[in-house]
N, CA, C and O atoms as a DFTB+ gen file, in Angstrom:
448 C
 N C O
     1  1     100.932     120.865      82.683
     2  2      99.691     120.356      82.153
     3  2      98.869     119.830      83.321
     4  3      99.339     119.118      84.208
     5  1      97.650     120.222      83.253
     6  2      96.923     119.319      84.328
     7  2      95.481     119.005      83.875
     8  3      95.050     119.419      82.799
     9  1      94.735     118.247      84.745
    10  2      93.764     117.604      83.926
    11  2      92.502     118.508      83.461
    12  3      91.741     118.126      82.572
    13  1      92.353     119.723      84.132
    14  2      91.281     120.604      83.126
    15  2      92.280     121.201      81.827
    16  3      91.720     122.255      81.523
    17  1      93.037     121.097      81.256
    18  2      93.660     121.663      80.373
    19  2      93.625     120.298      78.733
    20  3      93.801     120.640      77.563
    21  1      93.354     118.861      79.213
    22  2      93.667     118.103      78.385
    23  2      92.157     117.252      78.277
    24  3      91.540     116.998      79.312
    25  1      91.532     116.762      76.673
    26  2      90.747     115.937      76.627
    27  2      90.644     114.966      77.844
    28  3      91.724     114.437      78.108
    29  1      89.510     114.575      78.721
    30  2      89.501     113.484      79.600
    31  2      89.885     112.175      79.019
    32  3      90.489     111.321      79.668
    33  1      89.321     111.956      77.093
    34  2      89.307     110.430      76.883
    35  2      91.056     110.586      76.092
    36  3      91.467     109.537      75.595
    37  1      91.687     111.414      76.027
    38  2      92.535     111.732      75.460
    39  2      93.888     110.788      76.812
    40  3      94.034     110.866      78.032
    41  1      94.609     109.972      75.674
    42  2      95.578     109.353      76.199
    43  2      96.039     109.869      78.038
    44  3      95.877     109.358      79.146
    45  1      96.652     111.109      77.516
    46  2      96.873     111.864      78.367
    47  2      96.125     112.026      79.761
    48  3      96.496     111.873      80.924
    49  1      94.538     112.516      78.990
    50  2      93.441     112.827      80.192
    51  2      93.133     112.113      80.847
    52  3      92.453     112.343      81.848
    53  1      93.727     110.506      80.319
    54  2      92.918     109.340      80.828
    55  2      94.597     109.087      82.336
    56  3      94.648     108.841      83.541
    57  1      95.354     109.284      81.503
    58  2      96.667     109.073      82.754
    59  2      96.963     110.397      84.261
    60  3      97.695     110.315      85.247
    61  1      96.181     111.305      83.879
    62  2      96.280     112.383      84.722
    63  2      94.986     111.729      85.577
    64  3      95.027     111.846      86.802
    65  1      93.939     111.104      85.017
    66  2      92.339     110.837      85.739
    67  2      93.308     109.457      86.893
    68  3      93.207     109.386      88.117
    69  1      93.942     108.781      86.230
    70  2      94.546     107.578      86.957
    71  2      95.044     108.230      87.915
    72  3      94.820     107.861      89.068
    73  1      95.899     109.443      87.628
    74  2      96.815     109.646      88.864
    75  2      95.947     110.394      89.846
    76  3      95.663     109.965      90.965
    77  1      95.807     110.797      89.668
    78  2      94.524     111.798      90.544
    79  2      94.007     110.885      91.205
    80  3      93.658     111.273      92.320
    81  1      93.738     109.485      90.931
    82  2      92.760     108.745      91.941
    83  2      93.765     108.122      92.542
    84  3      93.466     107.756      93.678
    85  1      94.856     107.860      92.204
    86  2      95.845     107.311      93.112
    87  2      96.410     108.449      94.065
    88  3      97.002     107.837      94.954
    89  1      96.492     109.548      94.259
    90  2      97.366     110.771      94.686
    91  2      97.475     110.223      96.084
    92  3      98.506     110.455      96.715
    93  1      96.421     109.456      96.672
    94  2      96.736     109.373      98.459
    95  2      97.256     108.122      98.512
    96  3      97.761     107.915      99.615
    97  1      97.333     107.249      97.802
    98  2      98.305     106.468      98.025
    99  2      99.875     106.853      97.460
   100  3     100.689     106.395      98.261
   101  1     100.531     107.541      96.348
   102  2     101.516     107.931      95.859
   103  2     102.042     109.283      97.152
   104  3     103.205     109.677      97.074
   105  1     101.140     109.876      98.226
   106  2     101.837     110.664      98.646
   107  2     102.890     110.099     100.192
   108  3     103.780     110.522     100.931
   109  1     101.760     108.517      99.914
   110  2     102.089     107.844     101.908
   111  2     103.850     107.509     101.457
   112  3     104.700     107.331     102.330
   113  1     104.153     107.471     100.041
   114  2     105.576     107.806      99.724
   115  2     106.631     108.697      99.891
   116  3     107.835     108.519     100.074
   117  1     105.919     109.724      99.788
   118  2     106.784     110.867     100.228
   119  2     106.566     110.711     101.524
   120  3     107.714     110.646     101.964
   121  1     105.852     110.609     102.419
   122  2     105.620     110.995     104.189
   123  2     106.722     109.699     104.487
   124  3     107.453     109.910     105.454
   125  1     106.909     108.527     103.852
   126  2     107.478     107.590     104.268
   127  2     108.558     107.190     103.870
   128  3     108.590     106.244     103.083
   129  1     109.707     107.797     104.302
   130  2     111.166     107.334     103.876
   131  2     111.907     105.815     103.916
   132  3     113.070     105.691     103.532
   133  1     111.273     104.897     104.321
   134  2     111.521     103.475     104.465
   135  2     110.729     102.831     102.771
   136  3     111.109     101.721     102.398
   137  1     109.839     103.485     102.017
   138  2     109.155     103.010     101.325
   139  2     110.191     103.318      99.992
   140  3     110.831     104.361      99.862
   141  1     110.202     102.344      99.180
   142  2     111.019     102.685      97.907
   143  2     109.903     103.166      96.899
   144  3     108.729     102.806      96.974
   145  1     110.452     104.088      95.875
   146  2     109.321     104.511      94.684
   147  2     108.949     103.408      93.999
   148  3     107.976     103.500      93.251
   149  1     109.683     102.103      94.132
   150  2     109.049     101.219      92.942
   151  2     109.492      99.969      93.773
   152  3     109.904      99.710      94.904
   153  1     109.120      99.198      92.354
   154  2     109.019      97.751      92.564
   155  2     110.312      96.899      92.062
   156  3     110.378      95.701      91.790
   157  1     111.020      97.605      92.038
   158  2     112.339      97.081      90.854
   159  2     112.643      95.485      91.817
   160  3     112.390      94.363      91.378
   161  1     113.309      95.833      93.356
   162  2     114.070      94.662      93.922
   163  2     112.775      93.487      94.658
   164  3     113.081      92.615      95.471
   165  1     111.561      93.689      94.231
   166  2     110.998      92.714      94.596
   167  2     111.095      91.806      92.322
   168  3     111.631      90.808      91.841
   169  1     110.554      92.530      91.961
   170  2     110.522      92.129      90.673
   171  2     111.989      91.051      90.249
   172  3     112.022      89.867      89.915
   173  1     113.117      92.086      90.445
   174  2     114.320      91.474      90.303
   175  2     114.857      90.020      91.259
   176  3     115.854      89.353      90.984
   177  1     113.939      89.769      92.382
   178  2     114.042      88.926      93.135
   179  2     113.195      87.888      92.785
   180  3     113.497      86.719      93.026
   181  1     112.031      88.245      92.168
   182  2     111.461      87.134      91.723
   183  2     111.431      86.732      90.237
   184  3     110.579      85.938      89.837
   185  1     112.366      87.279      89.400
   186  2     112.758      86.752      88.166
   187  2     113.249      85.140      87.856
   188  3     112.685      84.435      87.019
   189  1     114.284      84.741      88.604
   190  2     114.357      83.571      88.946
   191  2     113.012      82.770      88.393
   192  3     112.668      82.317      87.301
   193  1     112.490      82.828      89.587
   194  2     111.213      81.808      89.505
   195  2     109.755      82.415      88.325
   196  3     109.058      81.498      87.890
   197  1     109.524      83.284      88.056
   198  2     109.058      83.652      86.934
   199  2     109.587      83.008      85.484
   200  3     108.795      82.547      84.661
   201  1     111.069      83.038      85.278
   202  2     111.330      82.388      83.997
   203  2     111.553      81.230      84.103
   204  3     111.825      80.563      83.105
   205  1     111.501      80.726      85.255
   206  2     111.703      79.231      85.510
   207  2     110.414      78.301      84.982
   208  3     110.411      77.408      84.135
   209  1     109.127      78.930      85.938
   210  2     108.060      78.749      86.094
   211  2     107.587      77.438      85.068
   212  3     107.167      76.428      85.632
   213  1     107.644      77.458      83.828
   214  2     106.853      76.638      82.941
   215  2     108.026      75.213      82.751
   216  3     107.830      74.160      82.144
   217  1     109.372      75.706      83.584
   218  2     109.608      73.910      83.583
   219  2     109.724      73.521      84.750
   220  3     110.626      72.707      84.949
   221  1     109.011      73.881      85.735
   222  2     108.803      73.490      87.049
   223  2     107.800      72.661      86.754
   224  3     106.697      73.154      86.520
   225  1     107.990      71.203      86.705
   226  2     106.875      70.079      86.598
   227  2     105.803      69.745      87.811
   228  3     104.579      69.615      87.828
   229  1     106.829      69.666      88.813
   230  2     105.713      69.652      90.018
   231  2     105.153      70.774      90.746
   232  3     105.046      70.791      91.972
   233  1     104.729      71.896      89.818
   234  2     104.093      73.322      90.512
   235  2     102.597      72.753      89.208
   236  3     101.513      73.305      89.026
   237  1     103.023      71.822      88.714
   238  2     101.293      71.445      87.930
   239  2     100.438      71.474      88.461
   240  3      99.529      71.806      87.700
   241  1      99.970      71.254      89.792
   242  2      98.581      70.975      90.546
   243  2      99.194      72.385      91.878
   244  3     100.274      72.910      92.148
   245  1      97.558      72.515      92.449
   246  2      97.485      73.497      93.269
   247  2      98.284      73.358      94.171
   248  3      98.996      74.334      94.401
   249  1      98.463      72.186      94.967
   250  2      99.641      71.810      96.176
   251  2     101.222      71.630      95.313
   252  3     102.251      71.213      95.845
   253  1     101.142      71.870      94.514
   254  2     102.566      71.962      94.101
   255  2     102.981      73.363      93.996
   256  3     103.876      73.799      94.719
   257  1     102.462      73.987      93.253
   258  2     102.761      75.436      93.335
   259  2     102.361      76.253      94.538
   260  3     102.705      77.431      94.646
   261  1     101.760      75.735      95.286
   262  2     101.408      76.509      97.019
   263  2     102.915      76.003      97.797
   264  3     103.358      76.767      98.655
   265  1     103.636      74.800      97.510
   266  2     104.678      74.066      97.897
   267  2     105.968      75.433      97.328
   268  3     106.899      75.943      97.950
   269  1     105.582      75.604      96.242
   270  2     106.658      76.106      95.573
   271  2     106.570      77.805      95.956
   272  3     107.571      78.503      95.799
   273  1     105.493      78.289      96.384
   274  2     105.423      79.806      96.818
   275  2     105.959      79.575      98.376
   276  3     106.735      80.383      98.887
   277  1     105.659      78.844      98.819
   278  2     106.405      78.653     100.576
   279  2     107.634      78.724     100.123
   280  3     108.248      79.640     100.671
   281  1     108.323      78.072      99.259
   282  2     109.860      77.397      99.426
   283  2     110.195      78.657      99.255
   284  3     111.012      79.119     100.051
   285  1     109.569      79.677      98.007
   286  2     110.286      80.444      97.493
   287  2     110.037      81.720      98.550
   288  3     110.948      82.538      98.677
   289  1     108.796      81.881      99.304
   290  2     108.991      82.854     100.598
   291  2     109.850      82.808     101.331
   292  3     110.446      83.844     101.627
   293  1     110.306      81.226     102.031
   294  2     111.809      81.164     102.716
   295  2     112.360      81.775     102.305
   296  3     112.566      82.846     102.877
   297  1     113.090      81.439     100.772
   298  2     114.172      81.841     100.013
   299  2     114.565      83.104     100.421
   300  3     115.416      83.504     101.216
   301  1     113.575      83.762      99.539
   302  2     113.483      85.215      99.628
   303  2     114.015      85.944     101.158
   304  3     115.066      86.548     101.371
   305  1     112.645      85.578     102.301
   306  2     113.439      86.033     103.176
   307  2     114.237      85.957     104.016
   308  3     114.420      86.844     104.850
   309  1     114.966      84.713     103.950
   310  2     116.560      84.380     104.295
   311  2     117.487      85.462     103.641
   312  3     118.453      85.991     104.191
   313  1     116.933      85.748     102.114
   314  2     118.128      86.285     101.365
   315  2     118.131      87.652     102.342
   316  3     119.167      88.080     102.850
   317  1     116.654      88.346     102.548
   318  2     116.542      89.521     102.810
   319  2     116.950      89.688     104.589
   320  3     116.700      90.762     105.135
   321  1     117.476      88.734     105.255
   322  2     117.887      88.439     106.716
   323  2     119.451      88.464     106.381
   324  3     120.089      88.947     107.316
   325  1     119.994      88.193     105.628
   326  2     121.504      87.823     105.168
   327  2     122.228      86.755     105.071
   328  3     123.449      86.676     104.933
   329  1     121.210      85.682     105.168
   330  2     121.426      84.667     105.545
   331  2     121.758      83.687     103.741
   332  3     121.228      83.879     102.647
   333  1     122.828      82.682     104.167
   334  2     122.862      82.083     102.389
   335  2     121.852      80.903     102.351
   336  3     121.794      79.945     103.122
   337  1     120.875      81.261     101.010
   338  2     119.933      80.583     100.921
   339  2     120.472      79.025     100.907
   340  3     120.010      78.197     101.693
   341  1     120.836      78.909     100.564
   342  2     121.313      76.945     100.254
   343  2     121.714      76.252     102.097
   344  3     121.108      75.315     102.617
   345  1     122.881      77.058     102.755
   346  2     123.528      76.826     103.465
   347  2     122.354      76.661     105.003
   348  3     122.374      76.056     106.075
   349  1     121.175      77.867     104.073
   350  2     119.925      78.486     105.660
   351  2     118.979      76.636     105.557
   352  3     118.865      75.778     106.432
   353  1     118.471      76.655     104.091
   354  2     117.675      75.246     104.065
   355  2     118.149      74.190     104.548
   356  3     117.549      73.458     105.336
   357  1     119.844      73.926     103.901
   358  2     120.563      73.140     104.788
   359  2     119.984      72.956     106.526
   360  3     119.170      72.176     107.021
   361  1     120.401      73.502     106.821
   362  2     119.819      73.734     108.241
   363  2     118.879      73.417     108.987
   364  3     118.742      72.823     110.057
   365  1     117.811      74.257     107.724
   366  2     116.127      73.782     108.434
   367  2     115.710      72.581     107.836
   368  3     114.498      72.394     107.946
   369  1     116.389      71.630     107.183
   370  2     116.454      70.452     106.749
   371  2     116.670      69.378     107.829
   372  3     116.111      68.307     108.067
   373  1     117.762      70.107     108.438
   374  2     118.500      68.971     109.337
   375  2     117.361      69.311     110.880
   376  3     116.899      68.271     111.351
   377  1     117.181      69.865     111.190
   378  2     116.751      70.433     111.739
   379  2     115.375      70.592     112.280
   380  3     114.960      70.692     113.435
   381  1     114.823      70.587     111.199
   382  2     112.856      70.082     110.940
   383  2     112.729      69.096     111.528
   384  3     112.171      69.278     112.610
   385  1     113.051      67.873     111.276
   386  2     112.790      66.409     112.132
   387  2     112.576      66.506     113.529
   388  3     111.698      66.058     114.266
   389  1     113.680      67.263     113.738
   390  2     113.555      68.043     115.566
   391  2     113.046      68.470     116.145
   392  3     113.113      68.420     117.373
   393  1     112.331      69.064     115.493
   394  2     111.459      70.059     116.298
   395  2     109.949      69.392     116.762
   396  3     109.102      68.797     116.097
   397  1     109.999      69.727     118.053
   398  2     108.561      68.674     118.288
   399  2     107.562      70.537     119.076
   400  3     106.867      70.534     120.092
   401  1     107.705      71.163     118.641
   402  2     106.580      71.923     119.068
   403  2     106.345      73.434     118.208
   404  3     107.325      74.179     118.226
   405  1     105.573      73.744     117.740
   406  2     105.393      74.942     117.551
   407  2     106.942      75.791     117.640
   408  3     107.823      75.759     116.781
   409  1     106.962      76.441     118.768
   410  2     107.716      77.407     119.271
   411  2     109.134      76.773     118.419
   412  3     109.699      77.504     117.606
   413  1     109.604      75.464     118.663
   414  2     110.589      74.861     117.806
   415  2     111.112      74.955     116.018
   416  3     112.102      75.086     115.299
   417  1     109.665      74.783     115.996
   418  2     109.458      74.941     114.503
   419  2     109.819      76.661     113.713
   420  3     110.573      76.835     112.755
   421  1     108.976      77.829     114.507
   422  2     109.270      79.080     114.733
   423  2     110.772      79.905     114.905
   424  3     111.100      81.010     114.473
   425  1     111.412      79.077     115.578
   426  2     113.071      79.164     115.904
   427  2     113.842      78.831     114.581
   428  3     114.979      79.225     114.322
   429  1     113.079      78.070     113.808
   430  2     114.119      78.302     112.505
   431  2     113.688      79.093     111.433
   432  3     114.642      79.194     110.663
   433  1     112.879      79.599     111.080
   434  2     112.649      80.851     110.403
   435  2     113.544      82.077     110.201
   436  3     113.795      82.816     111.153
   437  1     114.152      82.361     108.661
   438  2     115.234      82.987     108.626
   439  2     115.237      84.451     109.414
   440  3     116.093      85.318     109.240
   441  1     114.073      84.548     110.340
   442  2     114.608      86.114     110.746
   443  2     114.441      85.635     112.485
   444  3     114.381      86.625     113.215
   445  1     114.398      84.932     112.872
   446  2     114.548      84.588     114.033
   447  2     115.978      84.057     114.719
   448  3     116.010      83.735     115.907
């Protein structure tokens, strides 16, 4: 089936018109073997905090939930470094107080 063969406003015509305008971004997929077809392990990584979300009391105001997207960027990419999330904060807990410069601060970042 392709899109001169099917109504344009027709369910169908309307999902072939979508893909068609996406085609150059859906092909930098195929040229790119590092790229996954979907979104599954970012989705599945941020489930956690998605169903959490509405009893997180202090993500109420804008600096709470900007607080709570940092924490949860660490998280994330500690997990994605190999590093164990609890054991990595541990760390940059003890650790933070210490640091008196930039470059210091930078050195604990889970992929460094």
């Amino acid at each position: 089936m392709s899109l001169t063969q099917v109504a344009p406003t027709s369910l169908i015509g309307k999902a072939l018109a979508y893909l068609g305008k996406q085609w150059t971004t859906l092909a930098v997929y195929c040229e790119d073997g590092r790229l996954d077809i979907d979104n599954n392990a970012t989705e599945r990584a941020i489930r956690p905090f998605v169903m959490g979300r509405n009893n997180w009391i202090f993500a109420d105001t804008v600096n709470g939930a900007k607080a709570s997207a940092n924490l949860y960027s660490l998280i994330e990419t500690a997990k994605l470094n190999g590093l164990e999330p609890y054991r990595y904060l541990c760390h940059v807990f003890t650790e933070l107080p210490k640091a008196q410069t930039l470059a210091g601060i930078e050195q604990l970042l889970p992929y460094c």
